[in-house]
Short mmCIF file of C-alpha atoms in Angstrom, two decimals:
data_model
loop_
_atom_site.label_atom_id
_atom_site.label_comp_id
_atom_site.label_asym_id
_atom_site.label_seq_id
_atom_site.Cartn_x
_atom_site.Cartn_y
_atom_site.Cartn_z
CA MET A 1 0.00 0.00 0.00
CA ALA A 2 1.39 3.39 -1.03
CA PRO A 3 2.14 5.80 1.81
CA SER A 4 -0.16 8.76 2.36
CA ILE A 5 1.20 11.92 0.74
CA PRO A 6 0.67 15.18 2.66
CA LYS A 7 -0.33 18.39 0.91
CA THR A 8 2.40 20.50 2.51
CA MET A 9 5.98 19.82 3.59
CA ARG A 10 8.98 21.41 5.21
CA ALA A 11 11.48 22.95 2.80
CA VAL A 12 14.34 25.41 3.03
CA ASP A 13 13.24 28.87 1.90
CA ILE A 14 14.92 32.27 1.63
CA HIS A 15 13.55 35.42 3.26
CA ASN A 16 12.83 38.01 0.54
CA GLY A 17 13.96 35.59 -2.15
CA LYS A 18 17.70 36.07 -1.75
CA GLY A 19 20.34 36.93 0.84
CA ASP A 20 23.19 35.58 2.94
CA ALA A 21 23.08 32.41 5.00
CA SER A 22 21.04 34.10 7.72
CA ALA A 23 18.17 34.49 5.24
CA LEU A 24 17.62 30.72 5.13
CA TYR A 25 14.70 29.28 7.09
CA ILE A 26 12.41 26.23 7.17
CA ASN A 27 9.05 26.89 5.54
CA SER A 28 6.66 24.23 6.86
CA GLU A 29 3.84 25.32 4.52
CA THR A 30 5.58 24.55 1.23
CA PRO A 31 3.27 22.65 -1.14
CA VAL A 32 4.34 19.07 -1.92
CA PRO A 33 5.17 18.99 -5.64
CA THR A 34 2.95 17.02 -8.01
CA PRO A 35 4.87 14.70 -10.37
CA THR A 36 4.13 15.07 -14.08
CA GLY A 37 5.29 13.28 -17.21
CA SER A 38 8.31 11.11 -16.41
CA GLN A 39 8.57 12.26 -12.79
CA ALA A 40 8.39 10.31 -9.54
CA LEU A 41 7.73 11.80 -6.13
CA VAL A 42 10.61 10.98 -3.80
CA LYS A 43 10.56 11.34 -0.02
CA ILE A 44 14.00 12.74 0.72
CA HIS A 45 16.29 11.29 3.36
CA SER A 46 19.42 13.39 2.71
CA PHE A 47 20.59 16.05 0.27
CA GLY A 48 23.99 17.36 -0.78
CA LEU A 49 25.23 20.93 -0.77
CA ASN A 50 26.98 22.46 -3.78
CA ARG A 51 28.60 25.82 -4.40
CA MET A 52 25.92 26.71 -6.93
CA ASP A 53 23.48 26.69 -3.99
CA LEU A 54 25.36 29.61 -2.43
CA LEU A 55 25.17 31.57 -5.69
CA GLN A 56 21.48 30.78 -6.15
CA ARG A 57 20.77 31.85 -2.58
CA GLU A 58 22.40 35.20 -3.39
CA GLY A 59 20.42 35.58 -6.62
CA GLN A 60 23.52 35.15 -8.80
CA TYR A 61 22.80 31.78 -10.44
CA PRO A 62 20.71 31.37 -13.61
CA VAL A 63 18.15 28.76 -12.59
CA PRO A 64 16.59 26.70 -15.43
CA PRO A 65 13.05 27.94 -16.22
CA SER A 66 11.41 24.67 -15.19
CA ALA A 67 13.24 24.40 -11.85
CA PRO A 68 11.45 25.07 -8.56
CA SER A 69 12.68 27.98 -6.45
CA THR A 70 13.77 25.62 -3.66
CA LEU A 71 17.53 25.05 -3.59
CA GLY A 72 19.31 21.74 -4.10
CA VAL A 73 19.97 19.36 -6.98
CA GLU A 74 21.19 16.05 -5.43
CA PHE A 75 19.48 13.80 -2.91
CA SER A 76 18.76 10.30 -1.66
CA GLY A 77 15.40 8.96 -0.57
CA THR A 78 12.49 6.62 -1.23
CA ILE A 79 9.99 6.71 -4.09
CA ALA A 80 6.67 7.78 -2.57
CA SER A 81 4.53 7.77 -5.73
CA LEU A 82 4.71 7.20 -9.47
CA PRO A 83 2.27 8.63 -12.02
CA ASP A 84 0.59 6.29 -14.47
CA SER A 85 2.47 7.69 -17.45
CA PRO A 86 4.23 6.03 -20.41
CA ALA A 87 7.04 8.60 -19.94
CA VAL A 88 8.08 7.01 -16.62
CA GLU A 89 11.20 4.89 -17.03
CA HIS A 90 10.64 1.17 -16.52
CA GLY A 91 12.01 -0.66 -13.51
CA TRP A 92 10.81 1.64 -10.72
CA SER A 93 8.35 0.92 -7.92
CA VAL A 94 6.94 2.79 -4.95
CA GLY A 95 9.22 2.10 -1.98
CA ASP A 96 12.44 1.83 -4.02
CA GLU A 97 15.47 3.38 -2.35
CA VAL A 98 17.09 5.81 -4.78
CA PHE A 99 19.44 8.71 -5.25
CA GLY A 100 19.51 11.16 -8.10
CA LEU A 101 19.97 14.51 -9.78
CA ALA A 102 17.28 17.18 -10.19
CA TYR A 103 17.04 20.68 -11.63
CA GLY A 104 16.18 21.95 -8.14
CA GLY A 105 14.02 21.35 -5.09
CA ALA A 106 16.18 18.95 -3.04
CA TYR A 107 16.29 21.05 0.16
CA ALA A 108 12.92 19.62 1.17
CA GLU A 109 10.99 16.61 2.46
CA TYR A 110 9.73 15.68 -1.02
CA ILE A 111 10.92 16.25 -4.57
CA ALA A 112 9.38 15.62 -8.01
CA VAL A 113 12.16 14.34 -10.28
CA SER A 114 12.46 12.54 -13.57
CA THR A 115 12.83 8.77 -13.26
CA HIS A 116 15.49 9.06 -15.98
CA MET A 117 17.74 10.76 -13.42
CA LEU A 118 17.25 8.26 -10.58
CA ILE A 119 19.68 5.52 -9.57
CA HIS A 120 18.93 2.52 -7.36
CA LYS A 121 20.65 2.99 -3.99
CA PRO A 122 23.12 0.15 -3.30
CA GLY A 123 22.89 -1.46 0.13
CA GLU A 124 26.65 -0.99 0.53
CA LEU A 125 26.31 2.81 0.59
CA SER A 126 24.71 5.05 3.22
CA TRP A 127 21.97 7.56 2.51
CA GLU A 128 24.43 10.38 3.21
CA VAL A 129 27.08 9.10 0.83
CA CYS A 130 24.53 8.56 -1.95
CA ALA A 131 23.24 12.13 -1.53
CA GLY A 132 26.77 13.38 -2.24
CA ILE A 133 27.30 11.51 -5.51
CA PRO A 134 25.02 12.74 -8.32
CA GLU A 135 25.95 16.38 -8.98
CA THR A 136 29.65 16.13 -8.22
CA TRP A 137 30.42 12.83 -9.92
CA ILE A 138 28.31 13.56 -13.00
CA THR A 139 29.95 16.99 -13.31
CA ALA A 140 33.41 15.43 -13.05
CA THR A 141 32.47 12.76 -15.60
CA GLN A 142 31.21 15.41 -18.00
CA ALA A 143 34.31 17.60 -17.62
CA LEU A 144 36.81 14.76 -17.91
CA PHE A 145 35.32 12.69 -20.71
CA LEU A 146 32.65 14.56 -22.70
CA ILE A 147 34.23 18.03 -22.72
CA GLY A 148 37.86 17.29 -21.91
CA GLU A 149 38.06 14.18 -24.13
CA PHE A 150 40.48 12.60 -21.65
CA LYS A 151 42.37 9.52 -22.81
CA GLN A 152 44.45 6.96 -20.96
CA GLY A 153 48.01 8.12 -20.34
CA GLN A 154 47.22 11.85 -20.50
CA SER A 155 47.91 14.25 -17.65
CA VAL A 156 45.22 16.29 -15.93
CA LEU A 157 45.15 19.22 -13.51
CA TRP A 158 42.19 19.72 -11.18
CA HIS A 159 41.96 23.17 -9.66
CA ALA A 160 40.34 23.43 -6.20
CA GLY A 161 41.67 19.93 -5.60
CA ALA A 162 39.83 19.34 -2.32
CA SER A 163 36.45 20.39 -3.74
CA SER A 164 33.90 17.66 -4.24
CA VAL A 165 34.03 17.70 -8.05
CA SER A 166 37.82 17.50 -8.07
CA ILE A 167 37.76 14.73 -5.45
CA ALA A 168 35.60 12.78 -7.87
CA GLY A 169 37.77 13.78 -10.83
CA ILE A 170 41.01 12.67 -9.19
CA GLN A 171 39.58 9.21 -8.63
CA LEU A 172 38.05 8.95 -12.10
CA ALA A 173 41.34 9.95 -13.73
CA ARG A 174 43.26 7.53 -11.52
CA GLU A 175 41.05 4.58 -12.46
CA GLU A 176 41.17 5.50 -16.17
CA GLY A 177 44.98 5.38 -16.24
CA ALA A 178 46.04 9.02 -16.17
CA GLY A 179 49.74 9.56 -16.79
CA ALA A 180 49.81 12.15 -13.99
CA ILE A 181 47.19 13.91 -11.86
CA TYR A 182 47.96 17.37 -10.50
CA VAL A 183 45.92 19.61 -8.20
CA THR A 184 46.00 23.12 -6.80
CA ALA A 185 44.84 23.76 -3.24
CA SER A 186 45.11 26.33 -0.46
CA SER A 187 47.04 24.25 2.09
CA GLU A 188 49.48 21.38 2.44
CA GLU A 189 46.80 19.50 4.38
CA LYS A 190 44.47 19.62 1.37
CA ILE A 191 47.28 18.63 -0.99
CA SER A 192 48.10 15.59 1.17
CA PHE A 193 44.41 14.68 1.18
CA CYS A 194 44.35 14.80 -2.63
CA GLU A 195 47.49 12.69 -2.87
CA GLU A 196 45.86 10.04 -0.69
CA LEU A 197 43.06 9.87 -3.29
CA GLY A 198 45.52 9.40 -6.14
CA ALA A 199 46.93 12.81 -7.09
CA THR A 200 50.54 12.72 -8.26
CA ARG A 201 51.43 16.14 -6.89
CA GLY A 202 49.81 19.30 -5.62
CA PHE A 203 50.66 22.99 -5.73
CA ASN A 204 49.82 25.43 -2.94
CA TYR A 205 48.54 28.50 -4.79
CA LYS A 206 48.97 30.65 -1.69
CA GLU A 207 52.71 30.05 -1.49
CA GLY A 208 53.93 30.46 -5.05
CA ASP A 209 53.18 30.50 -8.78
CA TRP A 210 51.53 27.14 -9.34
CA SER A 211 51.85 27.36 -13.13
CA LYS A 212 55.65 27.72 -12.96
CA GLU A 213 55.84 24.84 -10.48
CA LEU A 214 53.73 22.67 -12.76
CA LEU A 215 55.91 23.47 -15.79
CA ASP A 216 58.99 22.57 -13.75
CA ALA A 217 57.35 19.29 -12.71
CA THR A 218 56.54 18.42 -16.35
CA ASP A 219 59.92 19.53 -17.84
CA GLY A 220 58.17 22.41 -19.56
CA LYS A 221 55.57 20.28 -21.36
CA GLY A 222 52.56 21.35 -19.33
CA VAL A 223 49.41 19.35 -18.74
CA ASP A 224 47.05 17.84 -21.31
CA LEU A 225 43.79 18.76 -19.57
CA ILE A 226 42.97 21.47 -17.04
CA VAL A 227 39.64 21.49 -15.22
CA ASP A 228 39.14 24.99 -13.85
CA PHE A 229 36.62 26.48 -11.43
CA VAL A 230 38.50 29.75 -10.87
CA GLY A 231 38.13 31.63 -14.14
CA ALA A 232 39.60 35.06 -14.75
CA SER A 233 42.38 35.08 -12.16
CA TYR A 234 43.77 31.80 -13.52
CA PHE A 235 43.21 32.49 -17.23
CA ASN A 236 46.78 33.61 -17.94
CA GLN A 237 48.38 30.88 -15.82
CA ASN A 238 46.17 28.22 -17.42
CA LEU A 239 47.47 29.25 -20.86
CA ASP A 240 51.02 28.92 -19.52
CA ALA A 241 50.34 25.52 -17.94
CA VAL A 242 48.39 23.81 -20.72
CA ALA A 243 50.34 21.52 -23.04
CA LYS A 244 50.36 21.65 -26.83
CA ASP A 245 47.02 20.35 -28.18
CA GLY A 246 45.67 20.57 -24.61
CA ARG A 247 42.23 21.51 -23.33
CA ILE A 248 41.05 23.88 -20.62
CA VAL A 249 37.55 23.13 -19.33
CA ASN A 250 36.04 25.99 -17.35
CA LEU A 251 33.25 25.19 -14.88
CA GLY A 252 33.11 28.30 -12.70
CA PHE A 253 34.32 31.78 -11.81
CA LEU A 254 35.50 31.71 -8.20
CA GLY A 255 38.27 34.11 -9.24
CA GLY A 256 36.04 36.44 -11.24
CA ASN A 257 34.83 36.51 -14.84
CA VAL A 258 36.72 39.53 -16.18
CA VAL A 259 40.35 38.98 -17.20
CA LYS A 260 42.49 41.97 -16.21
CA GLY A 261 45.79 43.16 -17.68
CA ASP A 262 47.58 42.18 -20.86
CA VAL A 263 47.11 38.55 -21.89
CA ASP A 264 48.95 36.94 -24.79
CA ILE A 265 46.23 35.03 -26.64
CA GLY A 266 48.79 33.94 -29.22
CA ARG A 267 49.31 30.90 -27.02
CA PHE A 268 46.01 29.53 -28.34
CA LEU A 269 47.64 29.28 -31.79
CA ARG A 270 51.13 28.30 -30.68
CA LYS A 271 49.82 25.54 -28.44
CA ARG A 272 46.77 24.65 -30.55
CA CYS A 273 44.90 24.53 -27.26
CA ARG A 274 41.17 24.73 -26.65
CA PHE A 275 39.27 26.65 -23.96
CA GLU A 276 35.69 25.55 -23.43
CA GLY A 277 33.12 26.46 -20.83
CA SER A 278 30.47 24.02 -19.68
CA SER A 279 27.65 23.57 -17.21
CA LEU A 280 25.47 20.65 -16.20
CA ARG A 281 22.29 22.10 -14.74
CA SER A 282 21.34 23.90 -17.96
CA ARG A 283 21.59 20.69 -20.02
CA ASP A 284 18.48 18.90 -21.19
CA GLU A 285 17.26 15.65 -19.66
CA GLU A 286 18.56 13.50 -22.52
CA TYR A 287 22.11 14.84 -22.09
CA GLN A 288 22.00 14.44 -18.32
CA GLY A 289 20.50 10.97 -18.69
CA LYS A 290 23.46 9.78 -20.78
CA LEU A 291 25.79 10.94 -18.03
CA ARG A 292 23.66 9.14 -15.44
CA ASP A 293 23.99 5.95 -17.47
CA GLN A 294 27.75 6.38 -17.65
CA LEU A 295 27.89 6.86 -13.89
CA VAL A 296 25.84 3.70 -13.29
CA GLU A 297 27.87 1.58 -15.72
CA HIS A 298 31.38 2.70 -14.84
CA ALA A 299 31.38 4.28 -11.38
CA LEU A 300 28.68 2.48 -9.40
CA PRO A 301 30.54 -0.86 -9.22
CA ARG A 302 33.59 1.00 -7.91
CA PHE A 303 31.51 2.70 -5.22
CA LYS A 304 30.21 -0.70 -4.17
CA ASP A 305 33.64 -2.32 -3.86
CA GLY A 306 35.27 0.71 -2.23
CA ARG A 307 37.60 1.81 -5.01
CA PHE A 308 35.71 5.10 -5.25
CA LYS A 309 35.28 7.14 -2.06
CA VAL A 310 32.87 9.97 -1.27
CA PRO A 311 34.50 11.79 1.65
CA VAL A 312 31.81 13.45 3.78
CA GLU A 313 33.14 16.37 5.79
CA LYS A 314 30.06 16.79 7.96
CA VAL A 315 26.40 15.81 8.17
CA PHE A 316 23.90 18.44 9.35
CA LYS A 317 20.21 18.33 10.12
CA MET A 318 18.06 20.20 7.61
CA SER A 319 17.22 22.61 10.42
CA GLU A 320 20.96 23.47 10.57
CA ILE A 321 21.06 24.65 6.98
CA LYS A 322 22.42 28.11 7.92
CA GLU A 323 25.44 26.54 9.62
CA ALA A 324 25.96 24.21 6.66
CA HIS A 325 26.05 27.14 4.20
CA GLU A 326 28.40 29.08 6.45
CA LEU A 327 30.81 26.14 6.58
CA MET A 328 30.77 25.81 2.80
CA GLU A 329 31.49 29.53 2.47
CA SER A 330 34.54 29.17 4.73
CA ASN A 331 36.37 27.13 2.03
CA LYS A 332 37.84 24.94 4.77
CA THR A 333 36.16 21.68 3.80
CA LYS A 334 37.63 18.56 2.21
CA GLY A 335 34.64 16.70 0.83
CA LYS A 336 30.87 16.84 0.83
CA LEU A 337 28.54 18.62 3.20
CA ILE A 338 25.29 16.71 3.58
CA CYS A 339 21.99 17.57 5.25
CA ARG A 340 19.71 14.92 6.67
CA VAL A 341 15.99 15.69 6.61
CA ASP A 342 15.25 15.64 10.34
#
């Protein structure tokens, strides 16, 4: 017998629509979403935090038109209802334990999400770990393989090495036979953490010019693929550090989006390198679904047997969402921040 579905639920809301962490609050009168088309209704157990959530909270993130205003894109939980629709993917039943990726709405007790973006939760993994997989690991998969066209034996540099996407990327590159895996990070502690996951070497960007150190480490060759979240402040150094015929994949602008000063763009020709920006949330369901399938086929077995790790820095209650956002803003974490729906 299907569980009774309430009309309203608790969800994280934002006073006046945007603001700092103090503007977050629990709205207990939020309507429970109604699934349509290919969607299931999932009762959420845990959800993951991502840096885009901070930007959306501040009104600085372009949310897809169909997305709900509630924050959050990754979650774990139990299917509470399924519509009688031919668009629903086969193989799902009410009561199934799942985790998945959504366009928004995960900071809540319930979420309406496409069945094409759900994954069966393995018994070997906790609810909290599963809630930290979808956005970060799918983003890393997209950057490494679809955009970066990474091949076995190539070298890769992950900026913000202790961030959740780079943690995933380090492990993906390691298992796919990278020739070398480099990272940048803000402390020796974070660099050591990355090396434990499989990074070859790290560069502390606060203590020197990481691009010169990387060129020294590669005998002047540079690196085949750079995955960058920093943007403008690293643009010049990225062009120094990329190898001939290399790729720079940009996923964010933590260091600004306006390049300042004189920049020699002749390096694009001399190195025959490519700079390409990408995002995941703005992609259509078919594109995201292919990445989900790749995650299930290639990564899920490695999660089950322990080859892939999802380091969880801290688990909060949903009612502690302000503290969770403040910790993410501190840039002191090494791994995922997860909220459990209390």
